[in-house]
Amino acid sequence: GWSPVERMIAVCEGVVAVQKEHGDRKDRKHARLKYLIDDQGLDWFRGEVEKKQGFAFEQTEEPKWSFVDYLGWHERSDGTLSFGLHILSGRIIDGSNGPLKSAIREAVETFQPDVTITPDQDLVLMGLPSDSKEAFEAIFKSKDLAISPRGSVYSRALACPALPTCGLALTEAERFLPDLLKDIQGSLDKHGLAEKAPVVRMTGCPNGCARPYSAELAFVGRSAGIYAVYVGGNPEGTRLVQEISDTVPVDRLPSLVDEMFSLWKEQGSNESFGDFADRAGIETFQKLLEKE
């Protein structure tokens, strides 16, 4: 349902209260709000929240969802600028790929922007002076850092930390993703599809913390060096993926992706990879693995 903005605090309090009273507080693996809604049903949950907040949700037509690219430079309504900085998997460090943390710190100390963390774990620096572009970019260039993604597939790619820091991880994700993205970008360039790079996500276990189940192309860890491969989501993240196989070895992933992109190039009709996969059906891609 819908609620006027002035009532949103009451709505949030209602949601929290229902989860507090009815959520499974005995089993951590079953404690999240999504499990309560799945167990009790959306109609039940809506009714309980309405009781807590003291008013009914409004019912109206859902607007069409559209994706807004926040990366790069954008002019704001107050005349200032914002800059969306891509950070692969949100890892802000001074490491082998350069002194990213130091560069961000210098930029923030110099320009004092408002800083927002996005759902894709990028940063948006807002309120930058309209004449600050050159000086801002110079901070990153002086440290040999690119301020735009290394290739089209990188801009919306995401992985969970997985090994070695997550106790639930079954295999690699964040540490392996850069190598896999390099292969994926190579396949996109090879087939002339770089301008249509899909949303790629990778996790080290089925819990899906990097939201693989709404990506266009996803890899979900099942055991050491073994992944489930999913296709068929859309760029907007409003359609769920479908599983091709859950036993794909890690060293098979690059060639499998290349074969899938070859089909996309040959049979696609100027559509995103996710839309092509959804239209073609998972059987089309499962045939690529049948002989193995």
Short mmCIF file of C-alpha atoms in Angstrom, two decimals:
data_model
loop_
_atom_site.label_atom_id
_atom_site.label_comp_id
_atom_site.label_asym_id
_atom_site.label_seq_id
_atom_site.Cartn_x
_atom_site.Cartn_y
_atom_site.Cartn_z
CA GLY A 1 0.00 0.00 0.00
CA TRP A 2 0.86 3.69 -0.02
CA SER A 3 1.21 6.31 2.66
CA PRO A 4 1.67 10.11 2.64
CA VAL A 5 5.21 11.15 3.49
CA GLU A 6 4.08 12.84 6.71
CA ARG A 7 2.91 9.46 8.01
CA MET A 8 6.04 7.48 7.17
CA ILE A 9 7.43 7.55 10.71
CA ALA A 10 4.26 5.90 11.97
CA VAL A 11 4.49 3.30 9.19
CA CYS A 12 8.10 2.46 10.08
CA GLU A 13 7.20 2.18 13.75
CA GLY A 14 4.33 -0.15 12.85
CA VAL A 15 6.55 -2.43 10.77
CA VAL A 16 9.17 -2.62 13.52
CA ALA A 17 6.56 -3.32 16.18
CA VAL A 18 5.01 -6.19 14.22
CA GLN A 19 8.41 -7.74 13.57
CA LYS A 20 9.36 -7.34 17.23
CA GLU A 21 6.18 -9.05 18.48
CA HIS A 22 5.83 -11.79 15.88
CA GLY A 23 9.30 -12.37 14.40
CA ASP A 24 11.18 -15.58 15.21
CA ARG A 25 13.59 -14.41 17.88
CA LYS A 26 14.68 -17.94 18.81
CA ASP A 27 16.22 -18.95 15.47
CA ARG A 28 18.68 -16.48 13.97
CA LYS A 29 18.44 -18.12 10.55
CA HIS A 30 14.68 -17.57 10.57
CA ALA A 31 14.63 -14.17 12.26
CA ARG A 32 14.41 -11.74 9.35
CA LEU A 33 11.25 -9.87 8.40
CA LYS A 34 10.99 -11.67 5.06
CA TYR A 35 10.45 -14.98 6.86
CA LEU A 36 7.64 -13.55 8.95
CA ILE A 37 5.87 -12.29 5.81
CA ASP A 38 6.44 -15.61 4.05
CA ASP A 39 5.06 -17.56 7.01
CA GLN A 40 2.03 -15.38 7.76
CA GLY A 41 1.22 -13.90 4.36
CA LEU A 42 1.28 -10.35 3.04
CA ASP A 43 -2.39 -9.65 3.82
CA TRP A 44 -1.87 -10.64 7.46
CA PHE A 45 1.24 -8.50 7.73
CA ARG A 46 -0.46 -5.49 6.15
CA GLY A 47 -3.37 -5.80 8.57
CA GLU A 48 -1.10 -6.02 11.62
CA VAL A 49 0.89 -2.97 10.53
CA GLU A 50 -2.32 -1.01 9.95
CA LYS A 51 -3.44 -1.86 13.49
CA LYS A 52 -0.16 -0.58 14.91
CA GLN A 53 -0.02 2.61 12.85
CA GLY A 54 -3.70 3.41 13.35
CA PHE A 55 -4.70 3.95 9.73
CA ALA A 56 -5.12 1.96 6.52
CA PHE A 57 -2.72 2.09 3.60
CA GLU A 58 -3.92 3.87 0.49
CA GLN A 59 -4.35 1.74 -2.62
CA THR A 60 -3.22 3.20 -5.94
CA GLU A 61 -1.56 2.12 -9.17
CA GLU A 62 2.12 1.26 -8.89
CA PRO A 63 4.30 3.58 -11.01
CA LYS A 64 6.62 2.13 -13.62
CA TRP A 65 10.06 1.56 -12.15
CA SER A 66 12.99 3.17 -13.94
CA PHE A 67 16.71 2.92 -13.29
CA VAL A 68 18.65 6.14 -12.75
CA ASP A 69 22.41 6.03 -13.30
CA TYR A 70 23.98 8.03 -10.48
CA LEU A 71 27.61 7.36 -11.46
CA GLY A 72 29.70 10.23 -12.80
CA TRP A 73 28.84 13.93 -12.77
CA HIS A 74 25.29 15.22 -12.32
CA GLU A 75 23.97 18.75 -11.85
CA ARG A 76 21.63 19.21 -8.90
CA SER A 77 18.61 21.48 -8.63
CA ASP A 78 20.47 23.91 -6.35
CA GLY A 79 23.25 24.44 -8.91
CA THR A 80 25.81 22.26 -7.14
CA LEU A 81 27.18 19.01 -8.53
CA SER A 82 27.12 15.42 -7.40
CA PHE A 83 29.64 12.77 -8.34
CA GLY A 84 28.91 9.06 -8.22
CA LEU A 85 32.10 7.09 -7.60
CA HIS A 86 32.06 3.39 -8.45
CA ILE A 87 33.67 1.20 -5.78
CA LEU A 88 33.73 -2.49 -6.60
CA SER A 89 31.88 -4.32 -3.81
CA GLY A 90 32.23 -1.24 -1.61
CA ARG A 91 35.83 -2.00 -0.64
CA ILE A 92 37.44 1.36 0.26
CA ILE A 93 41.11 0.58 0.90
CA ASP A 94 44.60 1.60 -0.07
CA GLY A 95 45.70 -1.61 -1.75
CA SER A 96 47.07 -3.22 -4.87
CA ASN A 97 44.65 -1.26 -7.06
CA GLY A 98 45.84 2.07 -5.71
CA PRO A 99 45.31 4.47 -2.77
CA LEU A 100 41.53 4.76 -3.13
CA LYS A 101 40.89 5.40 0.56
CA SER A 102 43.44 8.21 0.65
CA ALA A 103 41.97 9.82 -2.46
CA ILE A 104 38.43 9.75 -1.09
CA ARG A 105 39.61 11.15 2.23
CA GLU A 106 41.40 14.02 0.47
CA ALA A 107 38.36 14.79 -1.70
CA VAL A 108 36.02 14.83 1.29
CA GLU A 109 38.35 16.99 3.38
CA THR A 110 38.87 19.40 0.47
CA PHE A 111 35.28 19.87 -0.72
CA GLN A 112 33.24 18.86 2.38
CA PRO A 113 30.47 17.15 0.38
CA ASP A 114 27.54 15.19 1.73
CA VAL A 115 28.36 11.50 1.26
CA THR A 116 25.77 8.84 0.46
CA ILE A 117 26.33 5.08 0.23
CA THR A 118 24.21 3.45 -2.47
CA PRO A 119 22.59 -0.02 -2.52
CA ASP A 120 25.31 -1.08 -4.98
CA GLN A 121 27.93 0.00 -2.40
CA ASP A 122 29.13 2.96 -4.44
CA LEU A 123 29.56 6.50 -3.08
CA VAL A 124 27.74 9.64 -4.19
CA LEU A 125 29.40 12.88 -3.13
CA MET A 126 26.81 15.67 -3.18
CA GLY A 127 26.94 19.44 -2.88
CA LEU A 128 30.20 19.86 -4.79
CA PRO A 129 30.81 23.42 -6.09
CA SER A 130 29.90 23.90 -9.75
CA ASP A 131 33.50 24.81 -10.60
CA SER A 132 35.10 21.89 -8.76
CA LYS A 133 35.23 19.26 -11.51
CA GLU A 134 38.82 19.78 -12.56
CA ALA A 135 40.21 20.01 -9.03
CA PHE A 136 38.14 17.02 -7.88
CA GLU A 137 39.30 14.80 -10.73
CA ALA A 138 42.90 15.95 -10.25
CA ILE A 139 42.96 14.36 -6.78
CA PHE A 140 42.29 10.92 -8.27
CA LYS A 141 44.49 11.41 -11.33
CA SER A 142 47.44 12.40 -9.13
CA LYS A 143 47.17 8.96 -7.53
CA ASP A 144 46.74 7.13 -10.87
CA LEU A 145 43.15 6.23 -10.02
CA ALA A 146 40.39 6.06 -12.61
CA ILE A 147 37.21 7.84 -11.56
CA SER A 148 35.04 5.78 -13.90
CA PRO A 149 34.62 1.97 -14.00
CA ARG A 150 37.30 0.00 -15.85
CA GLY A 151 34.70 -1.41 -18.23
CA SER A 152 30.97 -1.42 -18.75
CA VAL A 153 30.34 -4.61 -16.77
CA TYR A 154 32.02 -3.23 -13.65
CA SER A 155 29.62 -0.34 -13.05
CA ARG A 156 26.85 -2.40 -11.43
CA ALA A 157 28.71 -5.57 -10.47
CA LEU A 158 28.56 -6.64 -6.84
CA ALA A 159 29.82 -9.45 -4.62
CA CYS A 160 29.50 -10.30 -0.95
CA PRO A 161 32.71 -10.58 1.16
CA ALA A 162 32.45 -14.41 1.38
CA LEU A 163 35.75 -16.12 2.24
CA PRO A 164 37.71 -15.60 4.39
CA THR A 165 35.65 -13.28 6.61
CA CYS A 166 32.11 -14.70 6.44
CA GLY A 167 31.34 -17.76 8.52
CA LEU A 168 28.50 -18.78 6.20
CA ALA A 169 30.55 -18.69 2.99
CA LEU A 170 31.00 -21.93 1.07
CA THR A 171 33.39 -20.55 -1.54
CA GLU A 172 34.89 -17.34 -2.96
CA ALA A 173 33.01 -14.26 -4.15
CA GLU A 174 34.56 -10.81 -3.62
CA ARG A 175 38.17 -11.95 -4.03
CA PHE A 176 37.37 -13.85 -7.24
CA LEU A 177 34.94 -11.38 -8.82
CA PRO A 178 37.56 -9.03 -10.36
CA ASP A 179 39.13 -11.89 -12.34
CA LEU A 180 35.73 -13.10 -13.50
CA LEU A 181 34.66 -9.59 -14.49
CA LYS A 182 37.80 -9.25 -16.57
CA ASP A 183 36.79 -12.38 -18.48
CA ILE A 184 33.19 -11.21 -18.81
CA GLN A 185 34.28 -7.81 -20.11
CA GLY A 186 36.50 -9.57 -22.63
CA SER A 187 33.56 -11.62 -23.88
CA LEU A 188 31.38 -8.51 -24.14
CA ASP A 189 34.05 -6.75 -26.18
CA LYS A 190 34.58 -9.85 -28.34
CA HIS A 191 30.89 -10.05 -29.28
CA GLY A 192 30.35 -6.30 -29.61
CA LEU A 193 28.01 -6.19 -26.62
CA ALA A 194 29.90 -3.87 -24.27
CA GLU A 195 27.20 -1.20 -24.44
CA LYS A 196 24.65 -3.71 -23.10
CA ALA A 197 26.70 -5.11 -20.22
CA PRO A 198 24.47 -7.09 -17.84
CA VAL A 199 24.10 -6.64 -14.10
CA VAL A 200 26.41 -9.29 -12.59
CA ARG A 201 26.36 -10.44 -8.99
CA MET A 202 28.25 -13.11 -7.07
CA THR A 203 27.88 -14.62 -3.60
CA GLY A 204 29.74 -17.24 -1.62
CA CYS A 205 26.59 -19.00 -0.43
CA PRO A 206 22.85 -19.17 -1.23
CA ASN A 207 21.89 -16.54 1.37
CA GLY A 208 22.23 -13.95 -1.39
CA CYS A 209 23.62 -10.93 0.44
CA ALA A 210 24.72 -9.30 -2.84
CA ARG A 211 21.19 -9.68 -4.27
CA PRO A 212 22.07 -12.24 -6.98
CA TYR A 213 18.48 -13.35 -7.42
CA SER A 214 17.48 -10.08 -9.10
CA ALA A 215 20.56 -9.74 -11.34
CA GLU A 216 20.73 -10.49 -15.06
CA LEU A 217 23.61 -12.93 -14.55
CA ALA A 218 24.48 -14.37 -11.15
CA PHE A 219 26.85 -16.87 -9.60
CA VAL A 220 25.97 -18.35 -6.20
CA GLY A 221 28.42 -20.53 -4.27
CA ARG A 222 27.26 -24.08 -3.50
CA SER A 223 30.47 -25.73 -2.32
CA ALA A 224 34.22 -25.22 -2.68
CA GLY A 225 34.82 -24.06 -6.25
CA ILE A 226 31.27 -24.90 -7.35
CA TYR A 227 28.59 -22.35 -8.29
CA ALA A 228 24.96 -22.20 -9.28
CA VAL A 229 24.50 -20.04 -12.38
CA TYR A 230 21.37 -17.93 -12.77
CA VAL A 231 20.07 -15.83 -15.67
CA GLY A 232 16.96 -13.92 -16.61
CA GLY A 233 16.59 -10.97 -14.25
CA ASN A 234 16.31 -7.50 -15.73
CA PRO A 235 18.46 -4.35 -15.46
CA GLU A 236 15.87 -2.71 -13.20
CA GLY A 237 16.01 -5.57 -10.69
CA THR A 238 12.26 -6.20 -10.81
CA ARG A 239 12.34 -9.77 -12.16
CA LEU A 240 13.81 -12.85 -10.50
CA VAL A 241 16.44 -15.05 -12.12
CA GLN A 242 16.14 -18.72 -13.09
CA GLU A 243 18.73 -21.39 -12.35
CA ILE A 244 20.65 -23.01 -15.21
CA SER A 245 22.68 -25.39 -13.04
CA ASP A 246 23.94 -25.57 -9.47
CA THR A 247 27.06 -27.64 -10.18
CA VAL A 248 29.23 -25.46 -12.42
CA PRO A 249 32.98 -25.58 -11.58
CA VAL A 250 34.66 -22.22 -11.15
CA ASP A 251 37.03 -22.81 -14.09
CA ARG A 252 34.03 -23.40 -16.38
CA LEU A 253 32.40 -20.03 -15.66
CA PRO A 254 34.35 -17.85 -18.17
CA SER A 255 33.77 -20.17 -21.13
CA LEU A 256 30.12 -20.70 -20.19
CA VAL A 257 29.56 -16.95 -20.08
CA ASP A 258 31.24 -16.56 -23.47
CA GLU A 259 28.99 -19.24 -24.98
CA MET A 260 25.89 -17.58 -23.50
CA PHE A 261 26.93 -14.21 -24.88
CA SER A 262 27.49 -15.81 -28.30
CA LEU A 263 23.86 -16.99 -28.26
CA TRP A 264 22.76 -13.54 -27.11
CA LYS A 265 24.62 -11.92 -30.00
CA GLU A 266 23.21 -14.37 -32.58
CA GLN A 267 19.62 -14.64 -31.34
CA GLY A 268 18.98 -11.46 -29.36
CA SER A 269 16.84 -8.66 -30.75
CA ASN A 270 18.51 -5.51 -29.43
CA GLU A 271 17.55 -6.50 -25.88
CA SER A 272 19.37 -6.77 -22.59
CA PHE A 273 20.96 -10.08 -21.66
CA GLY A 274 18.40 -10.62 -18.93
CA ASP A 275 15.48 -10.01 -21.29
CA PHE A 276 17.01 -12.32 -23.89
CA ALA A 277 17.57 -15.07 -21.31
CA ASP A 278 14.03 -14.73 -20.01
CA ARG A 279 12.61 -14.93 -23.53
CA ALA A 280 14.87 -17.76 -24.72
CA GLY A 281 14.27 -19.87 -21.61
CA ILE A 282 16.77 -21.65 -19.38
CA GLU A 283 16.68 -24.77 -21.57
CA THR A 284 18.58 -22.79 -24.21
CA PHE A 285 21.48 -22.34 -21.80
CA GLN A 286 21.24 -25.74 -20.13
CA LYS A 287 22.04 -27.33 -23.49
CA LEU A 288 25.49 -25.76 -23.25
CA LEU A 289 26.19 -27.99 -20.24
CA GLU A 290 24.44 -31.19 -21.34
CA LYS A 291 27.55 -32.85 -22.76
CA GLU A 292 29.59 -32.34 -19.60
#
